[in-house]
Amino acid sequence: MGRAKICCAVTAIFIAIVAIVFVVLGLTVFKPKNPEITVYPLGLEDIGFGLRGVLNMSAINATVPMVVAISNRNYGSFKFKNTTGFINYRGDVVATVPIQQSLVPARGKLNISTIADFMVDRLIGNSTFWADVLTGSVNLSSDATVHGKVTMFKVLKIHASVPSTCDISIFIKSLTVQSICKTKIKL
């Protein structure tokens, strides 16, 4: 009878230690971390911001190639579905950005090539657009929510969504872009 009590006590202690280890790992190492997202518009040198663009709408490109860089800091991969992002200028949607389904590997990086389809009439039609151009910078924002599955250790699969908002500043003279994005993973 004494050996059975010792065996049960050792088993209970072992299970308690394993449970504590899993809880600590779950709250520290495996705790979901927000991915880092950066938006890089390409080919800005082809966009005409001058008066010629007002007189001839075809002088302003309607599409801008972009690269969306995603850095996954988690121990689980994230496979997401097709989605659409939106670019806003002072509260008005001025462009759509299709994002094709893909897989971001665990603790890996992914660059997604896409195109922002600008609605030039909405952008130029905003009464503050030309004033912003003359001051030297145009500030935009973007938002997108990506839905998919997180897979950990090729066994555990959890539905997740990642809403993302970015503040994008286009500096007219240098034709450079600065983007600051905020994300929050939701399981």
Short mmCIF file of C-alpha atoms in Angstrom, two decimals:
data_model
loop_
_atom_site.label_atom_id
_atom_site.label_comp_id
_atom_site.label_asym_id
_atom_site.label_seq_id
_atom_site.Cartn_x
_atom_site.Cartn_y
_atom_site.Cartn_z
CA MET A 1 0.00 0.00 0.00
CA GLY A 2 2.88 2.38 0.75
CA ARG A 3 4.35 2.01 -2.75
CA ALA A 4 1.04 2.97 -4.37
CA LYS A 5 0.89 6.18 -2.31
CA ILE A 6 4.47 7.08 -3.25
CA CYS A 7 3.78 6.35 -6.93
CA CYS A 8 0.63 8.53 -6.87
CA ALA A 9 2.46 11.34 -5.06
CA VAL A 10 5.37 11.28 -7.55
CA THR A 11 2.92 11.22 -10.49
CA ALA A 12 0.94 14.15 -9.05
CA ILE A 13 4.13 16.18 -8.50
CA PHE A 14 5.31 15.38 -12.04
CA ILE A 15 1.94 16.45 -13.55
CA ALA A 16 1.99 19.66 -11.48
CA ILE A 17 5.54 20.51 -12.66
CA VAL A 18 4.63 19.82 -16.32
CA ALA A 19 1.49 21.98 -15.98
CA ILE A 20 3.51 24.83 -14.44
CA VAL A 21 6.10 24.60 -17.23
CA PHE A 22 3.37 24.76 -19.92
CA VAL A 23 1.68 27.72 -18.23
CA VAL A 24 4.97 29.61 -17.92
CA LEU A 25 5.88 28.89 -21.57
CA GLY A 26 2.38 29.87 -22.71
CA LEU A 27 2.57 33.20 -20.88
CA THR A 28 6.11 34.03 -21.98
CA VAL A 29 7.76 32.35 -24.96
CA PHE A 30 4.61 31.26 -26.82
CA LYS A 31 2.52 34.33 -25.96
CA PRO A 32 1.19 35.76 -29.25
CA LYS A 33 3.21 38.75 -30.45
CA ASN A 34 1.90 41.29 -32.93
CA PRO A 35 3.51 40.98 -36.37
CA GLU A 36 5.53 43.89 -37.72
CA ILE A 37 4.15 45.26 -40.98
CA THR A 38 5.74 47.87 -43.23
CA VAL A 39 4.34 49.28 -46.48
CA TYR A 40 6.72 50.25 -49.29
CA PRO A 41 5.13 52.03 -52.27
CA LEU A 42 7.31 51.63 -55.38
CA GLY A 43 7.62 53.78 -58.49
CA LEU A 44 6.66 57.11 -56.93
CA GLU A 45 8.93 58.84 -59.41
CA ASP A 46 6.33 58.04 -62.08
CA ILE A 47 3.56 60.00 -60.33
CA GLY A 48 3.05 63.58 -61.53
CA PHE A 49 1.96 65.99 -58.80
CA GLY A 50 2.24 69.12 -60.93
CA LEU A 51 -0.39 71.36 -62.49
CA ARG A 52 -0.07 69.34 -65.69
CA GLY A 53 -1.76 66.47 -63.79
CA VAL A 54 -4.84 68.61 -63.12
CA LEU A 55 -5.21 69.50 -66.76
CA ASN A 56 -4.51 66.00 -68.03
CA MET A 57 -5.82 63.27 -65.71
CA SER A 58 -3.90 60.60 -67.62
CA ALA A 59 -0.63 62.19 -66.45
CA ILE A 60 -1.29 60.86 -62.93
CA ASN A 61 -0.91 57.12 -62.53
CA ALA A 62 -3.94 55.32 -61.15
CA THR A 63 -1.94 52.36 -59.83
CA VAL A 64 1.09 52.27 -57.55
CA PRO A 65 3.04 49.02 -57.07
CA MET A 66 3.65 48.21 -53.41
CA VAL A 67 5.46 45.74 -51.24
CA VAL A 68 3.93 44.82 -47.89
CA ALA A 69 6.65 43.40 -45.63
CA ILE A 70 5.45 41.16 -42.79
CA SER A 71 7.73 39.97 -40.00
CA ASN A 72 6.20 37.19 -37.89
CA ARG A 73 7.77 37.12 -34.42
CA ASN A 74 5.68 34.14 -33.27
CA TYR A 75 6.45 30.43 -32.98
CA GLY A 76 3.41 29.63 -35.11
CA SER A 77 2.97 30.11 -38.85
CA PHE A 78 0.02 32.19 -40.11
CA LYS A 79 -1.87 31.22 -43.27
CA PHE A 80 -4.28 33.93 -44.32
CA LYS A 81 -7.04 34.34 -46.91
CA ASN A 82 -7.41 36.89 -49.71
CA THR A 83 -8.36 40.30 -48.39
CA THR A 84 -8.56 43.92 -49.45
CA GLY A 85 -6.88 46.86 -47.78
CA PHE A 86 -8.06 50.45 -48.09
CA ILE A 87 -6.05 53.65 -48.34
CA ASN A 88 -7.72 56.74 -46.90
CA TYR A 89 -7.03 60.43 -47.38
CA ARG A 90 -8.63 62.67 -44.77
CA GLY A 91 -11.46 60.22 -44.13
CA ASP A 92 -12.19 59.30 -47.76
CA VAL A 93 -11.26 55.94 -49.29
CA VAL A 94 -9.00 56.80 -52.23
CA ALA A 95 -7.48 53.40 -53.09
CA THR A 96 -7.95 49.68 -52.68
CA VAL A 97 -5.12 47.22 -52.20
CA PRO A 98 -5.76 43.52 -52.94
CA ILE A 99 -3.73 41.18 -50.73
CA GLN A 100 -3.48 37.60 -51.96
CA GLN A 101 -3.58 34.65 -49.60
CA SER A 102 -0.22 33.48 -48.38
CA LEU A 103 1.66 31.81 -45.54
CA VAL A 104 3.92 33.70 -43.16
CA PRO A 105 6.32 31.15 -41.66
CA ALA A 106 6.92 30.90 -37.93
CA ARG A 107 9.55 33.44 -36.88
CA GLY A 108 9.92 34.35 -40.56
CA LYS A 109 9.40 37.17 -43.01
CA LEU A 110 7.25 37.57 -46.09
CA ASN A 111 7.16 40.26 -48.77
CA ILE A 112 3.86 40.56 -50.63
CA SER A 113 3.84 42.39 -53.96
CA THR A 114 0.57 44.13 -54.75
CA ILE A 115 -0.84 47.21 -56.43
CA ALA A 116 -2.75 50.13 -54.90
CA ASP A 117 -5.55 51.10 -57.28
CA PHE A 118 -6.07 54.82 -56.68
CA MET A 119 -9.34 56.59 -57.42
CA VAL A 120 -7.64 59.73 -58.70
CA ASP A 121 -10.83 61.78 -58.89
CA ARG A 122 -11.50 61.25 -55.15
CA LEU A 123 -7.94 62.13 -54.21
CA ILE A 124 -7.68 65.27 -56.32
CA GLY A 125 -11.30 66.18 -55.62
CA ASN A 126 -10.53 66.62 -51.92
CA SER A 127 -10.27 70.35 -51.24
CA THR A 128 -7.12 69.96 -49.12
CA PHE A 129 -5.10 67.79 -51.50
CA TRP A 130 -3.30 70.56 -53.37
CA ALA A 131 -2.62 72.48 -50.15
CA ASP A 132 -0.93 69.35 -48.77
CA VAL A 133 1.08 68.92 -51.97
CA LEU A 134 2.27 72.54 -51.74
CA THR A 135 3.34 72.04 -48.11
CA GLY A 136 5.50 69.15 -49.25
CA SER A 137 3.81 66.06 -47.86
CA VAL A 138 0.62 64.08 -48.34
CA ASN A 139 -0.51 62.01 -45.35
CA LEU A 140 -2.56 58.89 -45.96
CA SER A 141 -3.72 56.04 -43.76
CA SER A 142 -4.43 52.43 -44.60
CA ASP A 143 -6.39 49.71 -42.92
CA ALA A 144 -6.81 46.01 -43.55
CA THR A 145 -7.89 43.01 -41.55
CA VAL A 146 -6.38 39.67 -42.47
CA HIS A 147 -8.19 36.47 -41.42
CA GLY A 148 -6.56 33.06 -41.27
CA LYS A 149 -5.20 30.23 -39.12
CA VAL A 150 -2.22 30.08 -36.81
CA THR A 151 -0.51 26.68 -36.80
CA MET A 152 1.83 25.74 -33.98
CA PHE A 153 4.02 22.64 -34.15
CA LYS A 154 1.99 21.46 -37.19
CA VAL A 155 -0.69 20.23 -34.79
CA LEU A 156 -2.49 23.07 -33.02
CA LYS A 157 -4.58 25.24 -35.37
CA ILE A 158 -6.30 28.40 -34.12
CA HIS A 159 -8.41 30.89 -36.09
CA ALA A 160 -6.97 34.39 -35.92
CA SER A 161 -7.40 37.83 -37.42
CA VAL A 162 -4.85 40.60 -37.68
CA PRO A 163 -6.22 44.12 -38.07
CA SER A 164 -3.60 46.58 -39.24
CA THR A 165 -3.57 50.36 -39.58
CA CYS A 166 -0.75 52.34 -41.13
CA ASP A 167 0.06 56.04 -41.23
CA ILE A 168 1.75 56.77 -44.56
CA SER A 169 3.51 60.05 -45.35
CA ILE A 170 4.59 60.82 -48.91
CA PHE A 171 7.24 63.54 -49.09
CA ILE A 172 6.81 65.31 -52.41
CA LYS A 173 10.27 66.83 -53.01
CA SER A 174 12.26 63.68 -52.28
CA LEU A 175 9.48 61.28 -53.40
CA THR A 176 10.14 59.18 -50.31
CA VAL A 177 7.66 57.43 -48.10
CA GLN A 178 7.50 56.82 -44.38
CA SER A 179 5.03 54.28 -43.00
CA ILE A 180 4.26 53.43 -39.40
CA CYS A 181 1.96 50.45 -38.90
CA LYS A 182 0.16 49.13 -35.85
CA THR A 183 -1.18 45.58 -35.63
CA LYS A 184 -3.00 43.55 -33.00
CA ILE A 185 -3.38 39.79 -33.37
CA LYS A 186 -6.75 38.47 -32.22
CA LEU A 187 -7.17 34.78 -31.52
#
